mmCIF file of C-alpha atoms and ligand atoms in Angstrom:
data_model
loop_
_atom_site.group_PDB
_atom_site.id
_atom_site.type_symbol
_atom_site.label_atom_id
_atom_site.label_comp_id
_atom_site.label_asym_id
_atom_site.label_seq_id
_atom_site.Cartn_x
_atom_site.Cartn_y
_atom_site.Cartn_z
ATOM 1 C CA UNK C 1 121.533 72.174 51.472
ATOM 2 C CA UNK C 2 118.957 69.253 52.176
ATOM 3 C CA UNK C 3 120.284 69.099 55.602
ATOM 4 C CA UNK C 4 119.639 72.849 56.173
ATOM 5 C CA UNK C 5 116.345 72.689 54.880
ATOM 6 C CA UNK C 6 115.557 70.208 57.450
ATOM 7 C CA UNK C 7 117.137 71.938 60.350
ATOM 8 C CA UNK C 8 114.532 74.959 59.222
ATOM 9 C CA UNK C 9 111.708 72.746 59.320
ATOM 10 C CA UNK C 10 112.483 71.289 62.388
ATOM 11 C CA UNK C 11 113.097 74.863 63.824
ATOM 12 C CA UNK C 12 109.946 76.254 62.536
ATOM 13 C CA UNK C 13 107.826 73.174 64.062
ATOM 14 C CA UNK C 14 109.597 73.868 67.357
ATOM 15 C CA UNK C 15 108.684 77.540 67.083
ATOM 16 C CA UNK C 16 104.895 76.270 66.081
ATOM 17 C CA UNK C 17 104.805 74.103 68.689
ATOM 18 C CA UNK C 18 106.344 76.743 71.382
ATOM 19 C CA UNK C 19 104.147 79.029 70.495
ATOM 20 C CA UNK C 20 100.734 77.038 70.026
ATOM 21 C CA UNK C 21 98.702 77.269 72.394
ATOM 22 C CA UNK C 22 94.518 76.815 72.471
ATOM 23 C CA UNK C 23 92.196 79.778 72.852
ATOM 24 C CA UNK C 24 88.801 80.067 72.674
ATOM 25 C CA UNK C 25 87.168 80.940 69.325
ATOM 26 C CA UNK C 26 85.670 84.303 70.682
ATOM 27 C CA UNK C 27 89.214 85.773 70.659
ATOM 28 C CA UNK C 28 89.527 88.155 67.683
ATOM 29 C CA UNK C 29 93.409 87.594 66.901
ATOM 30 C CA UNK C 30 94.099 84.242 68.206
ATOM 31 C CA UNK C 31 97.772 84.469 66.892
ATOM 32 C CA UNK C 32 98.202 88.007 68.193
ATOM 33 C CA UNK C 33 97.196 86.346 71.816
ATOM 34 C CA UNK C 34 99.523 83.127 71.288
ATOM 35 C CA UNK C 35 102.707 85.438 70.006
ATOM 36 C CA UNK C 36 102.515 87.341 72.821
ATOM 37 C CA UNK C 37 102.048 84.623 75.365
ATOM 38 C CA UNK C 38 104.809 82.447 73.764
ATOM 39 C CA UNK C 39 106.562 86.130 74.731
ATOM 40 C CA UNK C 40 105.484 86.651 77.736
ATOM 41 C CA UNK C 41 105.934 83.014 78.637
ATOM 42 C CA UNK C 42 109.329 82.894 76.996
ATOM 43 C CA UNK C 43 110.653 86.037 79.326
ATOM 44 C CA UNK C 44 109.449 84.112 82.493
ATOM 45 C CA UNK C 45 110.994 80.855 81.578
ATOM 46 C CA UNK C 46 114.368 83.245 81.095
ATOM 47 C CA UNK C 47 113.623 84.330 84.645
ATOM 48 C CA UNK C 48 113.168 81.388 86.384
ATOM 49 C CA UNK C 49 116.842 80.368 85.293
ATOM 50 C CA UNK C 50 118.201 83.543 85.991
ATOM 51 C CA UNK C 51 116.731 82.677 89.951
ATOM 52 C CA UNK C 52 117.419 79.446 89.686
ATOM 53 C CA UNK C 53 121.113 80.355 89.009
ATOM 54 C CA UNK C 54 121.158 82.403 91.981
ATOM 55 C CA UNK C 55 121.660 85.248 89.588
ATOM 56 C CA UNK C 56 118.893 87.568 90.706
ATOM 57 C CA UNK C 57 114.948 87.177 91.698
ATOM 58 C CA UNK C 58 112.817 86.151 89.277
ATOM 59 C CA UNK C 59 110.216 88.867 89.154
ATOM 60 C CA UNK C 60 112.948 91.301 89.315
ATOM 61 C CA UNK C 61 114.803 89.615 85.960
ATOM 62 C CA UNK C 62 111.431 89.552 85.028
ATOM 63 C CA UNK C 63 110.518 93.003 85.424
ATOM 64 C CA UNK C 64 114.215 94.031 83.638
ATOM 65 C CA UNK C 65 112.991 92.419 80.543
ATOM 66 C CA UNK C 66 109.698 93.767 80.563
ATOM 67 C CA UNK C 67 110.836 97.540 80.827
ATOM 68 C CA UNK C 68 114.161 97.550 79.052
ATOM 69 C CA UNK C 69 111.660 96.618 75.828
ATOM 70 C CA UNK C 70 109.397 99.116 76.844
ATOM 71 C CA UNK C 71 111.531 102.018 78.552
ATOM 72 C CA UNK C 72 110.478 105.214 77.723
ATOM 73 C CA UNK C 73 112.251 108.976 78.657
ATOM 74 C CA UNK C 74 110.281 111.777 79.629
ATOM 75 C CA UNK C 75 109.477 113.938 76.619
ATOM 76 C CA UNK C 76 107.163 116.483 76.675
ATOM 77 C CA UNK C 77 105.122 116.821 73.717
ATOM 78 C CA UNK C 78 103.797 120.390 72.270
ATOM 79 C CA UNK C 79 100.385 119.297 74.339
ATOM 80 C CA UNK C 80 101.272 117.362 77.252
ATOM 81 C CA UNK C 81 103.821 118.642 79.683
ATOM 82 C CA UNK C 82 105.899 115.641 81.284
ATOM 83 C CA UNK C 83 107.882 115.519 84.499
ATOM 84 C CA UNK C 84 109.609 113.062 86.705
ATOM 85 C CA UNK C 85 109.740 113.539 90.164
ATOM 86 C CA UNK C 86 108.648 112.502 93.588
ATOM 87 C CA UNK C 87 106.009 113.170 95.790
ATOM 88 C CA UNK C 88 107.249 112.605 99.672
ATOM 89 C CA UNK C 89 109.427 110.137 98.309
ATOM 90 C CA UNK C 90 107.298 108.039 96.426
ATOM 91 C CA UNK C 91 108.087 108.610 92.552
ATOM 92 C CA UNK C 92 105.765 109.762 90.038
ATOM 93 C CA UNK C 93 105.179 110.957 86.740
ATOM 94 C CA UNK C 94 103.451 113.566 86.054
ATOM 95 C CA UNK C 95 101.571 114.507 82.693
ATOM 96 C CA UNK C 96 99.964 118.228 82.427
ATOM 97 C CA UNK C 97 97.642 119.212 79.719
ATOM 98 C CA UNK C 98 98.781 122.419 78.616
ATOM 99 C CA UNK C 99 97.180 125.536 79.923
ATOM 100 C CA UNK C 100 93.895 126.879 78.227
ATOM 101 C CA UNK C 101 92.711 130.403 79.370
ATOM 102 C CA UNK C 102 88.718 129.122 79.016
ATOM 103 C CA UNK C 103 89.506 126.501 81.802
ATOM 104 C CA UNK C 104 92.040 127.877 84.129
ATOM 105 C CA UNK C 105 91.637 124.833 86.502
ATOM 106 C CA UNK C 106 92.572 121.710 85.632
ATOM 107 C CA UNK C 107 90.732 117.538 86.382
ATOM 108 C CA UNK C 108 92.974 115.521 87.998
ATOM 109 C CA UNK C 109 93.667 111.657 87.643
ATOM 110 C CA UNK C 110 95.964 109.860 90.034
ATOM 111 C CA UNK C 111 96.485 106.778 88.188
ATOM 112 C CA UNK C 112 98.051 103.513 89.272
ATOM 113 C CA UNK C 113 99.283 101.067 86.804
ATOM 114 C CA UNK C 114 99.199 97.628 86.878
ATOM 115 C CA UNK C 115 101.326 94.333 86.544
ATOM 116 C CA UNK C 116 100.474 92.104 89.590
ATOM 117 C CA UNK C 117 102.156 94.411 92.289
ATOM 118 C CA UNK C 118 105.829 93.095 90.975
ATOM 119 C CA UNK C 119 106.123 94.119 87.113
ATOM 120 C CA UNK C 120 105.846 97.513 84.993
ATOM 121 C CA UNK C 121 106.176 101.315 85.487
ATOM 122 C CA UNK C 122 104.647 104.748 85.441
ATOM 123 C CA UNK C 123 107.658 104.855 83.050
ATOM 124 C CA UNK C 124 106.912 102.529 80.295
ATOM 125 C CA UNK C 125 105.455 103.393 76.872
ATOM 126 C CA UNK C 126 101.936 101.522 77.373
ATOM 127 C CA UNK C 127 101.176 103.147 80.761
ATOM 128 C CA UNK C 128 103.400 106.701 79.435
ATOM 129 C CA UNK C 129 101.038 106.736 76.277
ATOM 130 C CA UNK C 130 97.857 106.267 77.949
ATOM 131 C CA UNK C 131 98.339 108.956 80.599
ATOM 132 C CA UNK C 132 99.680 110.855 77.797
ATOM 133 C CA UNK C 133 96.545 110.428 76.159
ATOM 134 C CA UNK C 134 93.967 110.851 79.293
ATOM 135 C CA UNK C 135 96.648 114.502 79.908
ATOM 136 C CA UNK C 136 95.280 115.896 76.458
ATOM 137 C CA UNK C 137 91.546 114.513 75.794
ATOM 138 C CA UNK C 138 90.464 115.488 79.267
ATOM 139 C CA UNK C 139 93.004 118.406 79.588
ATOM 140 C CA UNK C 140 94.077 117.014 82.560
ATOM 141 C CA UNK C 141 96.812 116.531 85.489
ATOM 142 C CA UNK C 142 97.817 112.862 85.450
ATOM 143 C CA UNK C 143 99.922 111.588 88.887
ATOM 144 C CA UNK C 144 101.230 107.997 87.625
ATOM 145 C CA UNK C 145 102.254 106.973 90.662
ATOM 146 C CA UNK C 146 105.500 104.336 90.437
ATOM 147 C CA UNK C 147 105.193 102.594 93.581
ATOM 148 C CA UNK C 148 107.900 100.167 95.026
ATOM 149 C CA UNK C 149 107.600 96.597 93.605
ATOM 150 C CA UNK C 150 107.310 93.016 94.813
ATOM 151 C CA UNK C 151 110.242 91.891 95.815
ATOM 152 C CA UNK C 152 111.546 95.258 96.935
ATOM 153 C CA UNK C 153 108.626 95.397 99.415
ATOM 154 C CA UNK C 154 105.822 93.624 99.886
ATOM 155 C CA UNK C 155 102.028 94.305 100.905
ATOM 156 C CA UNK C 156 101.424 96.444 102.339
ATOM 157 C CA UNK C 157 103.969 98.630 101.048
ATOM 158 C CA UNK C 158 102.646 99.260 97.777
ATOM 159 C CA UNK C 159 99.588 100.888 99.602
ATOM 160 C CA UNK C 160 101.394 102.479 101.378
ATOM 161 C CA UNK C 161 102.725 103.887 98.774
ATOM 162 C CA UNK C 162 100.175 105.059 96.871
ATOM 163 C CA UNK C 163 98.357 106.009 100.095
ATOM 164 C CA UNK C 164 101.730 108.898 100.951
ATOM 165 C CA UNK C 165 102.213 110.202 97.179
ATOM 166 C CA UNK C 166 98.160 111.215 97.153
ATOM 167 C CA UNK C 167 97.842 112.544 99.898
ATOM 168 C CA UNK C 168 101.326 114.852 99.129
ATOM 169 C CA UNK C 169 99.432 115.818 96.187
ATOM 170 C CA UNK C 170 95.754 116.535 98.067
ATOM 171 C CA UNK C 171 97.592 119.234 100.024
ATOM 172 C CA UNK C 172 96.173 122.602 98.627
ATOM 173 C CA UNK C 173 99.222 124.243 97.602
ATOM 174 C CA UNK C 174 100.653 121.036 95.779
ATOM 175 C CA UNK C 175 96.773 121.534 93.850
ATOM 176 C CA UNK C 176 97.431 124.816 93.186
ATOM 177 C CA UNK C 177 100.996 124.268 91.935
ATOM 178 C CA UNK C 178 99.522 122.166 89.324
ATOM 179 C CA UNK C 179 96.621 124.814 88.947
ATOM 180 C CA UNK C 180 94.147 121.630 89.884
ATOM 181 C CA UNK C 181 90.833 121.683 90.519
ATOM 182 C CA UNK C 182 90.315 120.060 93.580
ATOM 183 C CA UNK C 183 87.050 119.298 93.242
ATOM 184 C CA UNK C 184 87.522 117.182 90.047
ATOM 185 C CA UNK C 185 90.153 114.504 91.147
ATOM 186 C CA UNK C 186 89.955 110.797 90.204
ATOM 187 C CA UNK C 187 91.492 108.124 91.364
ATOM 188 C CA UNK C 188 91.835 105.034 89.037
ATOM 189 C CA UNK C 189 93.843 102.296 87.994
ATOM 190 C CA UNK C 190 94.104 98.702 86.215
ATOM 191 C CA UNK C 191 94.278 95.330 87.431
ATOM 192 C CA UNK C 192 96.783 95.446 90.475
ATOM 193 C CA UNK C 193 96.703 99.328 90.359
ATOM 194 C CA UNK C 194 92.826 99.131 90.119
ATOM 195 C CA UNK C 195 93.488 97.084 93.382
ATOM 196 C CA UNK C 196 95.996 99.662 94.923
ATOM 197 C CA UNK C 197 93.716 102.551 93.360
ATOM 198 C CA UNK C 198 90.357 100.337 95.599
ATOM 199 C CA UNK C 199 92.406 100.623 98.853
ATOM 200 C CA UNK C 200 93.530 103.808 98.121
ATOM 201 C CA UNK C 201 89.916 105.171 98.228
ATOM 202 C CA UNK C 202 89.111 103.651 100.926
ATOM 203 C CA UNK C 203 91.946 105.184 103.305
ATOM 204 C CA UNK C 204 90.917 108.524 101.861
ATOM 205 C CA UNK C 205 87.482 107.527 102.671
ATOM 206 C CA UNK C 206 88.487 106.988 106.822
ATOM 207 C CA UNK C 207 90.547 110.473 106.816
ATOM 208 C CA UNK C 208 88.103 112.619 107.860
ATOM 209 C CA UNK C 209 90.123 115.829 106.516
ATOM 210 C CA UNK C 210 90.620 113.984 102.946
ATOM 211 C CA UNK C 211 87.038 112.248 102.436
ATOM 212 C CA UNK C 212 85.616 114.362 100.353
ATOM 213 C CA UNK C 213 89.191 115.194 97.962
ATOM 214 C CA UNK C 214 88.194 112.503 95.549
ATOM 215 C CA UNK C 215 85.255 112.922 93.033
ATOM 216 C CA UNK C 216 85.794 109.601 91.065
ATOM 217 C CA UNK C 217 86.699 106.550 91.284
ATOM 218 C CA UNK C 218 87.828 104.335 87.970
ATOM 219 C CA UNK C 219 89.090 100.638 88.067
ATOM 220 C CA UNK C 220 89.956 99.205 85.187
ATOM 221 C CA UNK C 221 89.869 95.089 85.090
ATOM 222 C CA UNK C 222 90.463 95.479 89.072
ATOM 223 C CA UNK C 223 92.140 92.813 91.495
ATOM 224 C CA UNK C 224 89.226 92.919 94.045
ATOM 225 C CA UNK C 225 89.512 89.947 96.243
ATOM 226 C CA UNK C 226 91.741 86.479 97.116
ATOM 227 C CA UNK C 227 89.146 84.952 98.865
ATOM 228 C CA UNK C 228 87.318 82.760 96.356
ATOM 229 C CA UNK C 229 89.692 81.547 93.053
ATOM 230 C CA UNK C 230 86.940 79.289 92.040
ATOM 231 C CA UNK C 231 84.850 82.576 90.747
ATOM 232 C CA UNK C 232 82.507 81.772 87.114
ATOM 233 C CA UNK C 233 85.250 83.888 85.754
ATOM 234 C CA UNK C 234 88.107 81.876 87.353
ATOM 235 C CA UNK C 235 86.332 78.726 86.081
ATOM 236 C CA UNK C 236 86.380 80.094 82.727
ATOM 237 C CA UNK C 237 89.614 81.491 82.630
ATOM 238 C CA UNK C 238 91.471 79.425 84.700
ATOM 239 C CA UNK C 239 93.908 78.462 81.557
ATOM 240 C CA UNK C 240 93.510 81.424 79.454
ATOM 241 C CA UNK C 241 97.144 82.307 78.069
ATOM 242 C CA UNK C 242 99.343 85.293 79.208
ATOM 243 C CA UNK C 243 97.133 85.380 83.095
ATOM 244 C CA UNK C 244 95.753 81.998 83.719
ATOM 245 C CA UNK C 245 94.695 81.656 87.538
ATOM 246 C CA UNK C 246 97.878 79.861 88.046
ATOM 247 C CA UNK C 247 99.999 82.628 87.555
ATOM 248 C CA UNK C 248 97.089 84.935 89.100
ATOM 249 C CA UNK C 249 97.508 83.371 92.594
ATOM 250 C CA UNK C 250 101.300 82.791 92.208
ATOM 251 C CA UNK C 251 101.297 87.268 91.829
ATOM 252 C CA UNK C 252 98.706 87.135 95.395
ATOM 253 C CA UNK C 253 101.572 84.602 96.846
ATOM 254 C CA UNK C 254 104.114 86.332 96.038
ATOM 255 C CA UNK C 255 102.687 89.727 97.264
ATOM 256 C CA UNK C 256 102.081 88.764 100.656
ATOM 257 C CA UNK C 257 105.843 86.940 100.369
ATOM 258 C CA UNK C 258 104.192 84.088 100.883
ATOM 259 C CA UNK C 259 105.470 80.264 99.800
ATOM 260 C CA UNK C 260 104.567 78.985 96.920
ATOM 261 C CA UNK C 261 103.610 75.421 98.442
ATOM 262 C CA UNK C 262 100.366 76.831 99.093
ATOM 263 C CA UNK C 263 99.378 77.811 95.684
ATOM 264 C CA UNK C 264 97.768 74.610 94.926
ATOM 265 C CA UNK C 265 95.501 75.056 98.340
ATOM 266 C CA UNK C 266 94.384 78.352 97.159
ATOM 267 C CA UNK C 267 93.334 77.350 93.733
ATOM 268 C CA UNK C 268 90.693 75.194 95.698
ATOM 269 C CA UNK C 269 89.763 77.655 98.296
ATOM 270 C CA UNK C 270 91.331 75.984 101.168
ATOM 271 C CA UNK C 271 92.549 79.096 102.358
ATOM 272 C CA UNK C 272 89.078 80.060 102.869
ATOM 273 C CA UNK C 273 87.972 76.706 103.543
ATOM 274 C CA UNK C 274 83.958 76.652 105.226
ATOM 275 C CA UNK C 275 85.473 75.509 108.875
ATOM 276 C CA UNK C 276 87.313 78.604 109.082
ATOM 277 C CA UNK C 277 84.899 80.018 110.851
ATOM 278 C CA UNK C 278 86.109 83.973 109.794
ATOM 279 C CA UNK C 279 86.086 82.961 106.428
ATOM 280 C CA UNK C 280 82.466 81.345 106.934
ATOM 281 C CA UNK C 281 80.845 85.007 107.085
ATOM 282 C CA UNK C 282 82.377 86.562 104.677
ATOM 283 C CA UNK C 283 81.989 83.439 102.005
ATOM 284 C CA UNK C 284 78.479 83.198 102.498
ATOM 285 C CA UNK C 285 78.278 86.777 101.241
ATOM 286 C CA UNK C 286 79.624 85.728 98.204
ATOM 287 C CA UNK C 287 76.875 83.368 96.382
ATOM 288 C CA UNK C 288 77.626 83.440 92.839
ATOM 289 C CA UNK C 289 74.480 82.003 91.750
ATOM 290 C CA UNK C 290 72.136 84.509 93.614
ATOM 291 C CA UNK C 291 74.745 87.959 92.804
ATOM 292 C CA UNK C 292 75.259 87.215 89.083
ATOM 293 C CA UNK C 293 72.969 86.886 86.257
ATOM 294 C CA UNK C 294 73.216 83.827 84.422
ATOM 295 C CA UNK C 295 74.617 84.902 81.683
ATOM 296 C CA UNK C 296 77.600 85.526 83.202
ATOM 297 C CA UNK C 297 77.423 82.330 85.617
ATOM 298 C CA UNK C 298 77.119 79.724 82.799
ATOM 299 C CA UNK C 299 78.129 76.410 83.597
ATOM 300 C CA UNK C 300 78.909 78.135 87.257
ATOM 301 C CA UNK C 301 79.319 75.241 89.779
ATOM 302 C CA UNK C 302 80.508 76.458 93.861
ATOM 303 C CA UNK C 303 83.329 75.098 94.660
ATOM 304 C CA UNK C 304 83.113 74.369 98.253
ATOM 305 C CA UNK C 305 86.098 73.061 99.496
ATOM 306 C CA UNK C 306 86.715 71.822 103.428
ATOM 307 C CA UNK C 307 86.519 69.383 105.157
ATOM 308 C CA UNK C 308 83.248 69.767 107.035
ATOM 309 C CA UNK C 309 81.442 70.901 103.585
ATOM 310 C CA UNK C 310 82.611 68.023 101.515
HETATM 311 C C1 NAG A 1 92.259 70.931 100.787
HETATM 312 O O1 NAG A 1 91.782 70.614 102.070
HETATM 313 C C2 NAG A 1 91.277 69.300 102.172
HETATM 314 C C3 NAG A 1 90.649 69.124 103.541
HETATM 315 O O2 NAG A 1 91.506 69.551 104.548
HETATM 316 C C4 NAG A 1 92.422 68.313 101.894
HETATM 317 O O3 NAG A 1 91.945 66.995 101.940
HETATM 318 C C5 NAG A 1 93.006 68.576 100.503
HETATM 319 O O4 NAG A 1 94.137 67.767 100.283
HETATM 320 C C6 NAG A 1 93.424 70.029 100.386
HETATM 321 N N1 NAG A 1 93.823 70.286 99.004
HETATM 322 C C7 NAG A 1 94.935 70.952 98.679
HETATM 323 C C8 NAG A 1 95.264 71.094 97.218
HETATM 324 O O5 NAG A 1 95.662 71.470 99.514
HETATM 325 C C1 NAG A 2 73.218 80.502 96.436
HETATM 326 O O1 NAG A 2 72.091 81.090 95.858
HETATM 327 C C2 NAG A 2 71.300 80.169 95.118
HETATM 328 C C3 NAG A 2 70.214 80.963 94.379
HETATM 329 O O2 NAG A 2 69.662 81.965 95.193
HETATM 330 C C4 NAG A 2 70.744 79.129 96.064
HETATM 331 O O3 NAG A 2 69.968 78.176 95.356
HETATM 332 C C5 NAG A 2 71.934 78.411 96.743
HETATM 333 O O4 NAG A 2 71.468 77.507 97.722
HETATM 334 C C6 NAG A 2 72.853 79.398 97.408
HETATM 335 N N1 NAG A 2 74.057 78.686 97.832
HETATM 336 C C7 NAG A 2 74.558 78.779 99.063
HETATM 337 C C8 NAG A 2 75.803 78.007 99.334
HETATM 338 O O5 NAG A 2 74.054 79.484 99.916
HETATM 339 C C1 NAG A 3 78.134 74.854 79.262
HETATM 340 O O1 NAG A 3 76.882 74.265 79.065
HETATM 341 C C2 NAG A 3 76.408 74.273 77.731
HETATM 342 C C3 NAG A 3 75.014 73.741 77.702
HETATM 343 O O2 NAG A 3 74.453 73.569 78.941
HETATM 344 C C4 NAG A 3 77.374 73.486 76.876
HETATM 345 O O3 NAG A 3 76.953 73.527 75.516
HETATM 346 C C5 NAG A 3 78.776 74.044 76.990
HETATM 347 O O4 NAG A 3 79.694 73.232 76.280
HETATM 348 C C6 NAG A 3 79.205 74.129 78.435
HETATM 349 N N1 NAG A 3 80.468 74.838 78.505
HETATM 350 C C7 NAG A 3 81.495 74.407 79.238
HETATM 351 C C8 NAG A 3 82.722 75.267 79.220
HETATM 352 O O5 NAG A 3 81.437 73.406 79.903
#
């Protein structure tokens, strides 16, 4: 008995201790944010063996644990219309807002989820739900796109991606199908997808018979450049559980199949270093101090790392 009660007291402290972790006092739910990082941290430790067995790639063990918690079938509801299918070969879901005579045309949101170009799916229950959602509040056609993953392919495949199921679905008579109106079509996405969903716009943009397709555009916490990981919001951040900007530039790494040797170098901007001299221009667009109010900048110091600056 006495040795039981100290095997669950040990146990417990090992849980406490595994799942500790500091956060700043501004977060609401500091225990909701550690449970799920101990989680989220737990699955990738799982992972790594799993690779390190030579059973399988990380991000794709990764990825299996992820959506086998989260899997969810396509049900339509009494509002919201669901199909799987593809769209020139690219899959996608797609959620319809049931028809009302008033408004005989439908909005449209293409919608790209997220998860660092490697994790998740159109088909999980957090991205399902929320198009789910957007499909009935803005009676609505919602395209979630499910692009091929890191390490399936790599950039820029995904964009690719993206770039072939939209512009399947632009066509008129794919618009019509879905009794869209094309002139209310959004594009949007979050974090990687709000990168994807960036990109996107942009190659819609340059097609002269597409350019003017898209109304909106909608990124949600977007992934919007790699060139400077020393950002105020990197330097605040930079440890933050669940996406510190370890992990962040590990996800950029691994999405341009690079090696992970050089993570270190891009956490301090030597991949952008100031005697590049293509990264000069483009860096010395990107004063923090002068762009930002300070408010946002706080304790903001540059971090100018090269040789020739140093
Ligand atoms: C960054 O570059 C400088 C100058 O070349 C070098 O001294 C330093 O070791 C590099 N740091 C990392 C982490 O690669
Ligand atoms: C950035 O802008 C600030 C404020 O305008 C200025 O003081 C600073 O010299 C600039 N830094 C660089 C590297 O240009
Ligand atoms: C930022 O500076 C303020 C005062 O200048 C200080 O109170 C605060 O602790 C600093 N924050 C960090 C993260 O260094």
């Amino acid at each position: 008995m006495r040795s039981s009660c100290v095997l669950l007291a040990a146990l417990v402290a090992l849980a406490a201790y595994y799942v500790y972790t500091p956060v700043p006092s501004s977060v609401s739910e500091p225990w909701k944010l550690m449970l799920l990082n101990a989680v989220f941290h737990g699955a990738q430790q799982v992972s790594d063996l799993i690779h390190y067995l030579g059973l399988g790639h990380h991000l794709l063990a990764l990825n299996f644990i992820i959506i086998s918690v989260d899997k969810k079938s396509a049900l339509s509801s009494a509002r919201v219309k669901v199909t799987d299918t593809d769209f020139d070969g690219v899959e996608v879901r797609v959620f319809e807002g049931l028809p009302k005579p008033e408004e005989p045309l439908k909005r449209s949101v293409v919608y790209i989820h997220g998860g660092g170009w490697a994790l998740a799916s159109a088909k999980m229950r957090h991205y399902d739900e929320l198009c789910t959602a957007m499909a009935e509040e803005l009676n609505a056609v919602i395209v979630s796109i499910d692009y091929r993953l890191v390490p399936k392919v790599y950039f820029p495949e995904q964009i690719h991606d993206v770039v072939r199921a939209t512009k399947h679905f632009l066509q008129p008579e794919v618009l019509q199908k879905y009794m869209v109106d094309p002139g209310r079509i959004c594009i949007s996405g979050d974090s990687a997808g709000g990168n994807l969903a960036a990109a996107l716009g942009q190659q819609l943009i340059q097609d002269v018979n597409l350019r003017n397709k898209v109304k909106l555009q909608a990124l949600i916490y977007p992934i919007l450049q790699a060139l400077d990981f020393n950002t105020p919001s990197y330097q605040q951040n930079a440890n933050m559980p669940i996406l510190s900007r370890y992990v962040m530039v590990k996800y950029w790494v691994d999405y341009f199949k690079g090696n992970y040797d050089f993570v270190q170098a891009m956490i301090v901007n030597n991949h952008t270093s100031l005697d590049v001299e293509e990264a000069t221009a483009l860096r010395a667009r990107l004063n923090w101090t002068s762009l930002l109010p300070a408010s946002i900048t706080k304790n903001y110091t540059a971090a100018v790392s090269s040789s020739t600056a140093e």
